[in-house]
Amino acid sequence: MDVVLKISSTPTNRLPEGTIYEVLATKDDDSNPRVSGIPRVYRSGILANNIDGYRVEYVLMEDCGTTVVKYFDELRA
């Protein structure tokens, strides 16, 4: 399985991106994912906490197989 390192900047007043993936991947009472297709997060964290109101985060996650650029290119085709 391939792994992707995603680095992003997020406003400090929002949840960290890694936390959002973890919440989406939580399971219901029957152990089914609440939202399907969420990539597995292996590790996430904050690299810089407040740079002009933004924090720099990283998420080490399962590769979904399609880049954002390829996804939008396919939509245009």
Coordinates of C-alpha atoms in Angstrom, one line a residue:
M1 CA 0.0 0.0 0.0
D2 CA 1.3 3.5 -0.9
V3 CA 1.5 6.3 1.6
V4 CA 1.2 10.0 1.0
L5 CA 2.6 12.9 3.1
K6 CA 0.2 15.8 2.9
I7 CA 1.4 19.2 4.2
S8 CA -1.2 22.0 4.4
S9 CA -1.8 25.3 6.1
T10 CA -5.1 25.7 8.0
P11 CA -6.5 28.7 9.9
T12 CA -5.8 28.3 13.6
N13 CA -9.5 28.6 14.4
R14 CA -10.4 25.3 12.6
L15 CA -9.9 21.7 13.6
P16 CA -6.6 20.2 12.4
E17 CA -7.0 18.3 9.2
G18 CA -5.8 15.0 10.7
T19 CA -8.5 15.2 13.3
I20 CA -11.2 15.7 10.6
Y21 CA -10.1 12.5 8.8
E22 CA -10.2 10.6 12.1
V23 CA -13.7 11.9 12.9
L24 CA -15.0 10.9 9.4
A25 CA -13.4 7.4 9.7
T26 CA -15.1 6.7 13.1
K27 CA -17.3 3.6 13.2
D28 CA -21.0 3.4 14.1
D29 CA -22.4 1.0 16.7
D30 CA -22.2 -1.9 14.2
S31 CA -18.5 -1.2 13.4
N32 CA -19.3 0.2 10.0
P33 CA -17.5 3.4 8.9
R34 CA -19.8 6.4 9.1
V35 CA -18.3 7.8 5.9
S36 CA -17.0 5.3 3.3
G37 CA -13.8 5.9 1.3
I38 CA -11.9 7.8 3.9
P39 CA -8.2 7.1 3.7
R40 CA -6.4 5.6 6.8
V41 CA -4.4 8.2 8.7
Y42 CA -1.1 6.7 10.0
R43 CA 0.1 9.9 11.8
S44 CA -0.7 13.6 11.8
G45 CA 0.5 16.6 13.6
I46 CA 1.3 20.3 13.7
L47 CA 4.6 21.6 12.4
A48 CA 4.1 25.3 13.2
N49 CA 1.2 26.5 15.4
N50 CA 0.6 30.1 14.4
I51 CA 2.1 31.9 11.5
D52 CA -0.1 34.9 10.8
G53 CA -3.2 33.1 11.9
Y54 CA -2.4 29.8 10.1
R55 CA -0.8 26.6 11.3
V56 CA 1.2 24.2 9.2
E57 CA 0.1 20.6 9.5
Y58 CA 1.1 17.2 8.1
V59 CA -0.9 14.1 7.6
L60 CA 0.7 10.8 6.7
M61 CA -2.1 8.9 5.1
E62 CA -3.1 6.0 2.8
D63 CA -2.8 6.9 -0.9
C64 CA -6.3 7.3 -2.4
G65 CA -4.9 6.6 -5.9
T66 CA -6.0 9.8 -7.7
T67 CA -4.3 13.1 -7.4
V68 CA -6.5 16.3 -7.1
V69 CA -5.0 17.5 -10.4
K70 CA -6.0 14.2 -12.2
Y71 CA -9.4 14.2 -10.6
F72 CA -10.2 17.7 -12.0
D73 CA -8.7 16.9 -15.4
E74 CA -11.0 13.9 -15.6
L75 CA -14.0 16.1 -14.7
R76 CA -13.1 18.5 -17.5
A77 CA -12.8 15.8 -20.1

